[in-house]
CSV table of C-alpha atoms in Angstrom, one decimal:
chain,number,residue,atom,x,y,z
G,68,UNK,CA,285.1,-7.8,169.0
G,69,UNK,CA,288.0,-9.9,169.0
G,70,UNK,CA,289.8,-8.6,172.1
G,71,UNK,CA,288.9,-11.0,175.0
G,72,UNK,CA,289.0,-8.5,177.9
G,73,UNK,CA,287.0,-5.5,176.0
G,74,UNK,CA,284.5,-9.3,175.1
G,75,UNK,CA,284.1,-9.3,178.8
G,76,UNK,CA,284.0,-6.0,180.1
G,77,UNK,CA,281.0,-5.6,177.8
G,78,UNK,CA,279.5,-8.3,178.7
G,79,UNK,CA,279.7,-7.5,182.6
G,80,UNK,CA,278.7,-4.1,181.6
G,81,UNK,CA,275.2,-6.1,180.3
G,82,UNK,CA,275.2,-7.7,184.0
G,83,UNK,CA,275.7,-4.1,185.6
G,84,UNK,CA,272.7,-2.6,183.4
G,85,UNK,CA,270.3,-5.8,184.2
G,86,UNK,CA,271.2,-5.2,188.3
G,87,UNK,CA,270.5,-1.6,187.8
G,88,UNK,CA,267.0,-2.2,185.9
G,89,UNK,CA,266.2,-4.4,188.5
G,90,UNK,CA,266.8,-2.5,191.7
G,91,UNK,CA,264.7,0.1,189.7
G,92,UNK,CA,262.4,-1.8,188.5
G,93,UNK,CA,262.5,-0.1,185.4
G,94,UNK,CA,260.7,-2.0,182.4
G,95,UNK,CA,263.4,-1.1,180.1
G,96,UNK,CA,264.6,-4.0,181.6
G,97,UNK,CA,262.3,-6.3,179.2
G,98,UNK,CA,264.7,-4.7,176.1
G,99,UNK,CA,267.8,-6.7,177.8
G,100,UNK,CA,266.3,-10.0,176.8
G,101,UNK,CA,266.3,-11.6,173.6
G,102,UNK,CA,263.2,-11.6,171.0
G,103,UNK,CA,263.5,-15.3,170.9
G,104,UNK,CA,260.7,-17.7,171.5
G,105,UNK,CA,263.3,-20.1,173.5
G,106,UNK,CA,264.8,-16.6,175.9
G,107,UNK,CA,264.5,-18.1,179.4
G,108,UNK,CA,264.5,-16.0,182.6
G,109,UNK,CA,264.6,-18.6,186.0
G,110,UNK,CA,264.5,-17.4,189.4
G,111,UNK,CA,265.6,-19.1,192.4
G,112,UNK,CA,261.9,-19.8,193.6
G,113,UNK,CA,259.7,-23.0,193.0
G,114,UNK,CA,257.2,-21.5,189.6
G,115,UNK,CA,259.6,-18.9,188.3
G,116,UNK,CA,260.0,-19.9,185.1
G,117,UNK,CA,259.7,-18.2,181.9
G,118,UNK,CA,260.0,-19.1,178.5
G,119,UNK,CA,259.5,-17.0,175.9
G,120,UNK,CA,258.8,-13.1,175.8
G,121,UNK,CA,255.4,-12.9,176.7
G,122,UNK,CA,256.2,-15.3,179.8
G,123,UNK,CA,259.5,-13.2,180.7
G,124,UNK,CA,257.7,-10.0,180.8
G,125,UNK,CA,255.0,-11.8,183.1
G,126,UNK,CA,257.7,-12.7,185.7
G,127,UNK,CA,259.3,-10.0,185.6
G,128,UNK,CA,256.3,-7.9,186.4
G,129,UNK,CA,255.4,-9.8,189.3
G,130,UNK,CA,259.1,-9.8,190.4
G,131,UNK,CA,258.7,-5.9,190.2
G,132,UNK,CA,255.2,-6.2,192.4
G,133,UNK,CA,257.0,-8.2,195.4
G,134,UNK,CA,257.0,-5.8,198.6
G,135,UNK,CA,261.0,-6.2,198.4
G,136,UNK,CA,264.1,-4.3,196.5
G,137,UNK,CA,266.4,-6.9,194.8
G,138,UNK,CA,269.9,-6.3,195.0
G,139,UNK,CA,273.4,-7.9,194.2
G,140,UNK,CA,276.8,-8.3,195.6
G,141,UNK,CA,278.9,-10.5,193.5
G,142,UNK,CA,282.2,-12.0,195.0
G,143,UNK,CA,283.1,-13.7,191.7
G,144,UNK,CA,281.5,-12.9,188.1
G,145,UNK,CA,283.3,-15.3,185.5
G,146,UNK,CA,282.9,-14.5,181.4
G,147,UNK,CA,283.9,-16.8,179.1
G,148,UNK,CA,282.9,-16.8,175.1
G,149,UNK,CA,282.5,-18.1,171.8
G,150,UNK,CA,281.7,-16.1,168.7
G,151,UNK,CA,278.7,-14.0,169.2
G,152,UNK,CA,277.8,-15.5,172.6
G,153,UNK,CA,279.1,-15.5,175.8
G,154,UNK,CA,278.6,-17.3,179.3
G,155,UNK,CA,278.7,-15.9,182.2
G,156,UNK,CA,279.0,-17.0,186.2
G,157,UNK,CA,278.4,-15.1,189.3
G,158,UNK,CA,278.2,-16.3,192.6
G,159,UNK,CA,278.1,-14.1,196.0
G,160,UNK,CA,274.9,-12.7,197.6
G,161,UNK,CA,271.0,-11.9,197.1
G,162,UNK,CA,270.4,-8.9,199.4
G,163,UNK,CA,266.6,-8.1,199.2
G,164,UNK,CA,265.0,-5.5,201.5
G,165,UNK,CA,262.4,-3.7,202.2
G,166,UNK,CA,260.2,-1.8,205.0
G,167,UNK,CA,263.5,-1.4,206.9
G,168,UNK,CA,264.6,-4.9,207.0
G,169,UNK,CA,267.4,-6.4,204.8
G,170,UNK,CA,268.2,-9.9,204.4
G,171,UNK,CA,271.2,-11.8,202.5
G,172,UNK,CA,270.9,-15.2,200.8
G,173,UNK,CA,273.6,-16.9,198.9
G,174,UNK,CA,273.3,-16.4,195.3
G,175,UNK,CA,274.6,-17.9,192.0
G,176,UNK,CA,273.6,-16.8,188.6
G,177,UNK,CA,274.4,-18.3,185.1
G,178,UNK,CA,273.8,-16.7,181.9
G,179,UNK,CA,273.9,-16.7,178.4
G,180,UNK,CA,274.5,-13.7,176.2
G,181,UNK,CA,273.8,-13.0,172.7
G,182,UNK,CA,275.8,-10.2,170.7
G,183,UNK,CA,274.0,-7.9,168.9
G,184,UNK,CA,275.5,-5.0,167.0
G,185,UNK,CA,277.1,-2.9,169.6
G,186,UNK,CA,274.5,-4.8,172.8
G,187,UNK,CA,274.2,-8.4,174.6
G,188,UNK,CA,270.4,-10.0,174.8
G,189,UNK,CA,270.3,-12.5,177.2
G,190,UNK,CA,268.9,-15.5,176.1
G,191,UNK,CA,268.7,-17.4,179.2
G,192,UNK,CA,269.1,-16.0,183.0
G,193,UNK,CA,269.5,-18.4,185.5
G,194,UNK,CA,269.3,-17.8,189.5
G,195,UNK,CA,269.9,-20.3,192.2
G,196,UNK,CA,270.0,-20.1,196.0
G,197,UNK,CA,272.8,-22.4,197.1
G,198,UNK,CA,272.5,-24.4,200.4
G,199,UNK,CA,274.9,-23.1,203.2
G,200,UNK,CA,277.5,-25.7,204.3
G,201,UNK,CA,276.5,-27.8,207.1
């Protein structure tokens, strides 16, 4: 794929699918992540860390046992790329809600995408909640 803007449209494509997976809490989601003993999903919360499939698929299943949906609503998703693998950088807002309550946090997320064939693994997920300005 050698055609920067169909390189990225894929790749947000991948970001699209993972949202989607995650709002349903589908486990399919487990397939977006690489094989890889050094895959890394990190959420924006002190212990969730996860290195590794077997670790991955733990933190994901509790993230799918929390009382709350997990949504987002990017402002700005940035892809950039080398080769097979590709970076990407989002920034905008967690919305998480649940028993008729919703509440927005400031989100950024960083990523690393692996090509495969026709899909993107991600090897390393990364979400932070940003301090507001004071």
């Amino acid at each position: 794929m050698s055609n920067p803007a169909e390189m990225r449209d894929h790749v947000l494509q991948a970001l699209e699918r993972f949202e989607r997976l995650v709002a349903e809490r589908d486990p399919a989601l487990l397939a977006e992540f690489a094989e890889e003993a050094d895959v890394r999903l990190v959420g924006s919360e002190v212990g969730e860390v996860a290195t590794g499939p077997a670790e991955v698929e733990a933190l994901v299943r509790r993230f799918f046992g929390l009382p709350v949906q997990i949504r987002w609503e990017w402002r700005s998703r940035d892809v950039s790329s080398a080769g097979d693998v590709a970076w990407l950088f989002a920034q905008g807002e967690a919305v998480l809600s649940g028993e008729g309550t919703e509440q927005r946090v400031p989100y950024r997320m960083t990523g690393v995408l692996e090509r495969r064939g026709d899909t993107w693994r991600w090897r390393h997920f990364h979400g932070s909640e940003p301090l507001p300005d004071r």
